[in-house]
mmCIF file of N, CA, C and O in Angstrom:
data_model
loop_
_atom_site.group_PDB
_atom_site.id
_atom_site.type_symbol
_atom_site.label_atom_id
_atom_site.label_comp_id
_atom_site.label_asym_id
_atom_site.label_seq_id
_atom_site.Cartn_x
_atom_site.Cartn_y
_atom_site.Cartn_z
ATOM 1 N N UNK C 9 -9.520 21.715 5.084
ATOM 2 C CA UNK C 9 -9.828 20.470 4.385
ATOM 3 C C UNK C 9 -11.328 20.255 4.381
ATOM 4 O O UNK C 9 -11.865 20.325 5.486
ATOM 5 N N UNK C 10 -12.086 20.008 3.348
ATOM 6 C CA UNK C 10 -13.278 19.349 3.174
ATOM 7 C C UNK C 10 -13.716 18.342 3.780
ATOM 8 O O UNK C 10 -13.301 17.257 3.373
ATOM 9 N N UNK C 11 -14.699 18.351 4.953
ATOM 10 C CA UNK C 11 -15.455 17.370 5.090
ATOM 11 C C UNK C 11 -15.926 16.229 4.677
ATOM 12 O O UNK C 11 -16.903 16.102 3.939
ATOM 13 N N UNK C 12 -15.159 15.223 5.194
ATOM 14 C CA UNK C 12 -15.304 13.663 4.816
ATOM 15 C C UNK C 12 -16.820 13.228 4.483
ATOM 16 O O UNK C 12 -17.218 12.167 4.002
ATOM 17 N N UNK C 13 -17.304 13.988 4.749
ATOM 18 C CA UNK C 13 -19.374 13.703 4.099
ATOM 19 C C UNK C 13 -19.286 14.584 2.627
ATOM 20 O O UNK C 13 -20.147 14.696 1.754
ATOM 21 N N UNK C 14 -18.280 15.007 2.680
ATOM 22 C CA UNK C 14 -18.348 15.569 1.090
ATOM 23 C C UNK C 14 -17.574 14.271 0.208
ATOM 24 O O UNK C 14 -17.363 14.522 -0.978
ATOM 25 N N UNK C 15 -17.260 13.275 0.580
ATOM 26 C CA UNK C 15 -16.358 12.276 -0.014
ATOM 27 C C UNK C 15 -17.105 10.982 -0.377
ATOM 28 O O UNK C 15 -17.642 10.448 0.594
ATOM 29 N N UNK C 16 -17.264 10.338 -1.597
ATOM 30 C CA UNK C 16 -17.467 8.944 -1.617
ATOM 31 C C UNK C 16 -16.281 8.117 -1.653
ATOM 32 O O UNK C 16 -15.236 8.397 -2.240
ATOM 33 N N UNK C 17 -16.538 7.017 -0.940
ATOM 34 C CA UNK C 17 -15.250 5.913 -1.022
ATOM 35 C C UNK C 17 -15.127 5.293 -1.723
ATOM 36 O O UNK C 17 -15.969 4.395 -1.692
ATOM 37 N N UNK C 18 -14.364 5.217 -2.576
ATOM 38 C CA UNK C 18 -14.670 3.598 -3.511
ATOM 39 C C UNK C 18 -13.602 3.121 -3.425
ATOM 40 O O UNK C 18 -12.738 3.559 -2.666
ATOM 41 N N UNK C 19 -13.402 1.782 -4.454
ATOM 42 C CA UNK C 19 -12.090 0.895 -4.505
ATOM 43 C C UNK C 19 -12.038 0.920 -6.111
ATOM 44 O O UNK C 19 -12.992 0.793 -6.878
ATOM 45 N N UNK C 20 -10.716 1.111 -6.420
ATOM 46 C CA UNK C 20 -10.261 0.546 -8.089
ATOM 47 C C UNK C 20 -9.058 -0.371 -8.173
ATOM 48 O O UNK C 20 -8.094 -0.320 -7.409
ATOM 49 N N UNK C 21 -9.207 -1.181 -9.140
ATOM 50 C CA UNK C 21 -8.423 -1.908 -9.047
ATOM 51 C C UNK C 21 -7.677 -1.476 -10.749
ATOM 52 O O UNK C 21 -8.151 -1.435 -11.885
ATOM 53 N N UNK C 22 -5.869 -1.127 -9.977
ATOM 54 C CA UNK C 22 -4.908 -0.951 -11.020
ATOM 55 C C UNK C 22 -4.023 -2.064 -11.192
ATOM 56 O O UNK C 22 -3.670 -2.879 -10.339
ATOM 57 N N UNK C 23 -3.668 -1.987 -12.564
ATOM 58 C CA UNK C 23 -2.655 -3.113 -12.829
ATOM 59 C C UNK C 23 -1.021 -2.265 -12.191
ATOM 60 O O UNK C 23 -0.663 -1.111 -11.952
ATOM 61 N N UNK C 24 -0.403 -3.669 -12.130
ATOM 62 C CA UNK C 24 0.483 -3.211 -11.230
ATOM 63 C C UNK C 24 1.763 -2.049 -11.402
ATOM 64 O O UNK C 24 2.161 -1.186 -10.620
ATOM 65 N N UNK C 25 2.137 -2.368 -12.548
ATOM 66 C CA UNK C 25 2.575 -1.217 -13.390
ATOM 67 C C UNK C 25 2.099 0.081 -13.160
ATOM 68 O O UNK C 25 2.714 1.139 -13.030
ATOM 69 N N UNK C 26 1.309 -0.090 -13.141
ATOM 70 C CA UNK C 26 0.450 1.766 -13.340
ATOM 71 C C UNK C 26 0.240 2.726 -12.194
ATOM 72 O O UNK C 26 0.094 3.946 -12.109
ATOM 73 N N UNK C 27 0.292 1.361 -11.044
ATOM 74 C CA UNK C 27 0.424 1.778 -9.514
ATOM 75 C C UNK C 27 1.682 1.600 -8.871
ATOM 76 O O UNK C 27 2.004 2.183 -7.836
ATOM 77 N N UNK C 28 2.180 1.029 -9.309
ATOM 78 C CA UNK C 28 4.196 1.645 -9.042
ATOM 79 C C UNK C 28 4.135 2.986 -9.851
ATOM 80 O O UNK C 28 4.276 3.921 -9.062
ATOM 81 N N UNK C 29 3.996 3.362 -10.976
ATOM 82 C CA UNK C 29 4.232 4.787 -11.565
ATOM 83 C C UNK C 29 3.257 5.913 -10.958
ATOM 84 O O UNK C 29 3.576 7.090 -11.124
ATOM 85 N N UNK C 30 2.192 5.622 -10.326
ATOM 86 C CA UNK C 30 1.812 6.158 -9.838
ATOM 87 C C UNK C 30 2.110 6.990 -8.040
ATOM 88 O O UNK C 30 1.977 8.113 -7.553
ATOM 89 N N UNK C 31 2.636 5.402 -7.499
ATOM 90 C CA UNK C 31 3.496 5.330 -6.162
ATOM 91 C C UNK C 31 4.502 6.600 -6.571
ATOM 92 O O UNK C 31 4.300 7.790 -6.327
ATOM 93 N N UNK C 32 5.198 6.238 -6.994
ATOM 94 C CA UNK C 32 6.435 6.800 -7.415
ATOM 95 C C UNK C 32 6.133 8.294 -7.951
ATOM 96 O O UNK C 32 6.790 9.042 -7.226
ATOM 97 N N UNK C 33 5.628 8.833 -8.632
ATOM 98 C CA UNK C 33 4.817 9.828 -8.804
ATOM 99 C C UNK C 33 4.312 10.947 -7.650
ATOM 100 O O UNK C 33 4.759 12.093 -7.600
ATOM 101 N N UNK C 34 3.344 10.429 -6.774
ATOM 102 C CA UNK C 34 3.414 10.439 -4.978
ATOM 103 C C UNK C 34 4.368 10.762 -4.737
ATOM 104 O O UNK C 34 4.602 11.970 -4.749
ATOM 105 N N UNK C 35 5.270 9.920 -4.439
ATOM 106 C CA UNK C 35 6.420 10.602 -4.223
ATOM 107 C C UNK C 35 7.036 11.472 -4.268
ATOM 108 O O UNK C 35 7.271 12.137 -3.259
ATOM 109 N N UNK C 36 7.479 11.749 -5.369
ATOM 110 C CA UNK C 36 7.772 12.978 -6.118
ATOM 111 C C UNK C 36 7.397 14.176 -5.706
ATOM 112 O O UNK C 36 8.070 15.180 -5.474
ATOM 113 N N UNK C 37 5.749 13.892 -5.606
ATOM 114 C CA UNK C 37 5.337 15.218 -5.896
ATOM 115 C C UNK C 37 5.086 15.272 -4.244
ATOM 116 O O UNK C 37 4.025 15.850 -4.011
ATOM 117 N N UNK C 38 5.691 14.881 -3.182
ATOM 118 C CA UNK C 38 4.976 14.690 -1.645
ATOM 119 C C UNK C 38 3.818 14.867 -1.342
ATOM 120 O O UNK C 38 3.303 15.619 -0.515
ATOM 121 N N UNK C 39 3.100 13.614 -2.555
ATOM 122 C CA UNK C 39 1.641 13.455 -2.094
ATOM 123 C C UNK C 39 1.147 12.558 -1.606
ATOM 124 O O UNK C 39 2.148 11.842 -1.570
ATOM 125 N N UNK C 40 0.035 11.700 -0.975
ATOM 126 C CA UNK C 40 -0.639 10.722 -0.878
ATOM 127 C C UNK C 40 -0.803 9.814 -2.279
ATOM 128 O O UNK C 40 -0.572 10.301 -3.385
ATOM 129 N N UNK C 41 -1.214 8.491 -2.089
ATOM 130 C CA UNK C 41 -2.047 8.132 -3.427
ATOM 131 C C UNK C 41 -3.052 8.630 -3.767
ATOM 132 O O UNK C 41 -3.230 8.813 -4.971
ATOM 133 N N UNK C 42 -4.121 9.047 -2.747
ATOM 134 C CA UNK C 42 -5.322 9.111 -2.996
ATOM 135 C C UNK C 42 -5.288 10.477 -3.802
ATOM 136 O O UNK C 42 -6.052 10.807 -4.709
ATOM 137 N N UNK C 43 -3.991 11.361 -3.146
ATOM 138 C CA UNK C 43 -3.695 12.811 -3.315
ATOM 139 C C UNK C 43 -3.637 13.003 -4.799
ATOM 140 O O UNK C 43 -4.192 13.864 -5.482
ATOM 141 N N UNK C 44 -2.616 11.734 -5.258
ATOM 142 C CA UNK C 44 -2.102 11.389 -6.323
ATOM 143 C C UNK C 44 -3.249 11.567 -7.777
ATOM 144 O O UNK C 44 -3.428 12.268 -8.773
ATOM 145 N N UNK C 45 -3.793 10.432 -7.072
ATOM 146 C CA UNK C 45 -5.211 10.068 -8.184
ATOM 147 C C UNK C 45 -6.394 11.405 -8.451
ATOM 148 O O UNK C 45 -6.990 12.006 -9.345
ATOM 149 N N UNK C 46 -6.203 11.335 -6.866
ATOM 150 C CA UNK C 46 -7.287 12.912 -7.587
ATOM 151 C C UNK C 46 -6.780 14.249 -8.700
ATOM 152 O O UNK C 46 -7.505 14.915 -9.438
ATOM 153 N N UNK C 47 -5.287 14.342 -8.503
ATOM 154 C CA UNK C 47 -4.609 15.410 -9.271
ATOM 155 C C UNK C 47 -4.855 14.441 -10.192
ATOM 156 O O UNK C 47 -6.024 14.740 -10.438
ATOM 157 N N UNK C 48 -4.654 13.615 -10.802
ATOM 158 C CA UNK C 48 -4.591 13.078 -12.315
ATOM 159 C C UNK C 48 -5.873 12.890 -12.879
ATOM 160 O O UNK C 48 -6.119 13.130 -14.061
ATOM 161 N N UNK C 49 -6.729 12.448 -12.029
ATOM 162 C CA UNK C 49 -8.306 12.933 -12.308
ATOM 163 C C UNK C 49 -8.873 14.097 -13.100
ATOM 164 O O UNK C 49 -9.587 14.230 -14.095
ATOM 165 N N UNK C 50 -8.127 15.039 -12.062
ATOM 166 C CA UNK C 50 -8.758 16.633 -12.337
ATOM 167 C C UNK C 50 -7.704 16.906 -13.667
ATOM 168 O O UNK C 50 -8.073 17.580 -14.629
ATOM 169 N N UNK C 51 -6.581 16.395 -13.598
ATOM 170 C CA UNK C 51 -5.860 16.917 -14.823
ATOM 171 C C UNK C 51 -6.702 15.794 -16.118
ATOM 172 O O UNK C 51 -6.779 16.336 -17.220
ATOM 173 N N UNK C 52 -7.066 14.909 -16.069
ATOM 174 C CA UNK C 52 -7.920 14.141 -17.268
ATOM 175 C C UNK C 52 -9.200 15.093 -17.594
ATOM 176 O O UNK C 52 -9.620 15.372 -18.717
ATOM 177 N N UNK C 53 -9.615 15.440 -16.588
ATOM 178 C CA UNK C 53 -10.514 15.885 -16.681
ATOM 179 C C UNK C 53 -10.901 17.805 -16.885
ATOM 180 O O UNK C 53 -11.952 18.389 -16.620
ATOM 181 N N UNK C 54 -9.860 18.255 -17.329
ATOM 182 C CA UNK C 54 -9.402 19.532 -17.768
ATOM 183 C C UNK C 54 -9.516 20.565 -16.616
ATOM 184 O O UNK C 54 -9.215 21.734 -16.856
ATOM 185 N N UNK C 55 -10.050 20.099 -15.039
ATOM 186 C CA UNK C 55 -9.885 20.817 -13.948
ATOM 187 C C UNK C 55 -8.861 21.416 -13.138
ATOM 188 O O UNK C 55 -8.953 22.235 -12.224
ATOM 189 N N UNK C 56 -7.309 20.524 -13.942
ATOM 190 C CA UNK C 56 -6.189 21.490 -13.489
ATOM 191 C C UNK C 56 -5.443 21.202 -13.992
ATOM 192 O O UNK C 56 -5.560 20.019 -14.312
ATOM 193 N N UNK C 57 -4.264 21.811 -14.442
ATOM 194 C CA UNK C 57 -2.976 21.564 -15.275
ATOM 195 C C UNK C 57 -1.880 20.986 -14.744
ATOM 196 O O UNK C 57 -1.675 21.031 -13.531
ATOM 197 N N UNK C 58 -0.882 20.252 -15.772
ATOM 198 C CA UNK C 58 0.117 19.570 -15.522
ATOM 199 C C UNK C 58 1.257 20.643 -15.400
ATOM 200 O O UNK C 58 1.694 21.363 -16.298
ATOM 201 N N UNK C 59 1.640 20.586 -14.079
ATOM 202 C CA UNK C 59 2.960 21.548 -14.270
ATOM 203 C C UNK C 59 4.345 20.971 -15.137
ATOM 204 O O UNK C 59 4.702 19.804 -15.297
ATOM 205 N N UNK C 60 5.051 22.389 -15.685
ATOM 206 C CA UNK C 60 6.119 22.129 -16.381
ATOM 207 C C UNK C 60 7.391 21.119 -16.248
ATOM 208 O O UNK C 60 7.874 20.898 -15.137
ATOM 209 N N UNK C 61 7.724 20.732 -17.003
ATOM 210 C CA UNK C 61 9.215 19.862 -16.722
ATOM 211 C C UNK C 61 9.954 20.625 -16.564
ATOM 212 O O UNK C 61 9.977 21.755 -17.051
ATOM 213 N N UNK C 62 11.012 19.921 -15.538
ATOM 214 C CA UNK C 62 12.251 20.674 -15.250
ATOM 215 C C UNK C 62 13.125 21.197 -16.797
ATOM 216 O O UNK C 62 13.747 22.256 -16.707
ATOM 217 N N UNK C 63 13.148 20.554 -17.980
ATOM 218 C CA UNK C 63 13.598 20.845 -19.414
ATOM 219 C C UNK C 63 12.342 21.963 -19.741
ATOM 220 O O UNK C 63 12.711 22.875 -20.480
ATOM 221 N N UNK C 64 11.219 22.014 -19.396
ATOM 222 C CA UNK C 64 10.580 23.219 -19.893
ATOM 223 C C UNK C 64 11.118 24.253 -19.349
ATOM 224 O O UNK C 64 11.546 25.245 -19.941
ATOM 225 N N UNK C 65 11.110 23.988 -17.858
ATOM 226 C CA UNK C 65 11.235 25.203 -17.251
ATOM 227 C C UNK C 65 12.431 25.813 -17.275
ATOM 228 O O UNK C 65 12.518 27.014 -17.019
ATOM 229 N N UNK C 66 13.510 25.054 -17.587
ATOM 230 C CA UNK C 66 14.775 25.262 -17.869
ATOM 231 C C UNK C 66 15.115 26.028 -19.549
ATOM 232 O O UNK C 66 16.191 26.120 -20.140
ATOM 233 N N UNK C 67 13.787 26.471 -19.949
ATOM 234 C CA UNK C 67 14.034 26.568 -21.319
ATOM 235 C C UNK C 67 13.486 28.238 -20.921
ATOM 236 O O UNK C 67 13.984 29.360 -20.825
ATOM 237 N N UNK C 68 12.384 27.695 -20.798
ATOM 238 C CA UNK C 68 11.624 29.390 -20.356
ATOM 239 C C UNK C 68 12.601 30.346 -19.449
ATOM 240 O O UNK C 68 12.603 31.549 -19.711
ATOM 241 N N UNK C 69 13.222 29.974 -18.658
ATOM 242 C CA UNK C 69 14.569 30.531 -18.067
ATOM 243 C C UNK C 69 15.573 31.308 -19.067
ATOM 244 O O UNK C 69 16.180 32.359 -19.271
ATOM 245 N N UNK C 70 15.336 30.198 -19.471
ATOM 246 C CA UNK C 70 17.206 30.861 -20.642
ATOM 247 C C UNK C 70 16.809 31.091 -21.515
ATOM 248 O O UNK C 70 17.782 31.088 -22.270
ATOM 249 N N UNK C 71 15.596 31.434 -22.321
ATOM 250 C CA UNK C 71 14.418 31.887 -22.982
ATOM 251 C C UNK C 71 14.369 33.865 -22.067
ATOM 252 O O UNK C 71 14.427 34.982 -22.583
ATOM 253 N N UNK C 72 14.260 33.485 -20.824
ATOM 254 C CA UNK C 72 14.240 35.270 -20.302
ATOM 255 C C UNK C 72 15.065 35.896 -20.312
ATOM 256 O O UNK C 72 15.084 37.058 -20.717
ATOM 257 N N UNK C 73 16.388 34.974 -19.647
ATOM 258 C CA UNK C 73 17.308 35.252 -19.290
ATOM 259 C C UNK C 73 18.414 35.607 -20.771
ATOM 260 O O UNK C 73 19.369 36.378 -20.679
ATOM 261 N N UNK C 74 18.143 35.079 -21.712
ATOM 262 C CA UNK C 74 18.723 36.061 -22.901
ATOM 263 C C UNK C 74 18.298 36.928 -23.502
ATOM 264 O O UNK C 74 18.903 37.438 -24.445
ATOM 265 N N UNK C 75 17.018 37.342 -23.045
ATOM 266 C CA UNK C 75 16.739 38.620 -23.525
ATOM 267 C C UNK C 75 17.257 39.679 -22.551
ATOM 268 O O UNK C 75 17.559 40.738 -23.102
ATOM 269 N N UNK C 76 17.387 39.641 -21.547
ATOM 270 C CA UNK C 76 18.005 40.381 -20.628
ATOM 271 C C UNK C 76 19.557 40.839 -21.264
ATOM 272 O O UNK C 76 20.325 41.709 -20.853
ATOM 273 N N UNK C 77 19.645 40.231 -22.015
ATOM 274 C CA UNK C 77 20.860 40.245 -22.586
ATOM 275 C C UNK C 77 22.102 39.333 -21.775
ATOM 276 O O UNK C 77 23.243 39.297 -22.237
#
């Protein structure tokens, strides 16, 4: 883990909506908030990608899996 002197702190203030979907989100993915915000950061910010939906990935599957015959 990176050194907390590599970190600025700040505060934002979300409407409440956006931080339940976000909570919940966290969740999901067994992250922190802070964990949370930074992945959605870096994904706004073209530094990392959104992984697939379970319907994508469920497609690309049976997408291989019939060519296999």
């Amino acid at each position: 883990m990176a050194d907390q002197k590599e970190f600025t702190q700040t505060q934002i203030r979300l409407p409440s909506p956006l931080y339940e979907e976000l909570k919940e989100s966290a969740d999901r993915n067994f992250r922190s908030m802070n964990g949370e915000l930074l992945y959605w950061i870096q994904v706004g910010l073209g530094r990392a990608t959104q992984p697939l939906s379970a319907e994508e990935t469920r497609r690309i599957v049976g997408e291989e899996l019939d060519k296999r015959g």
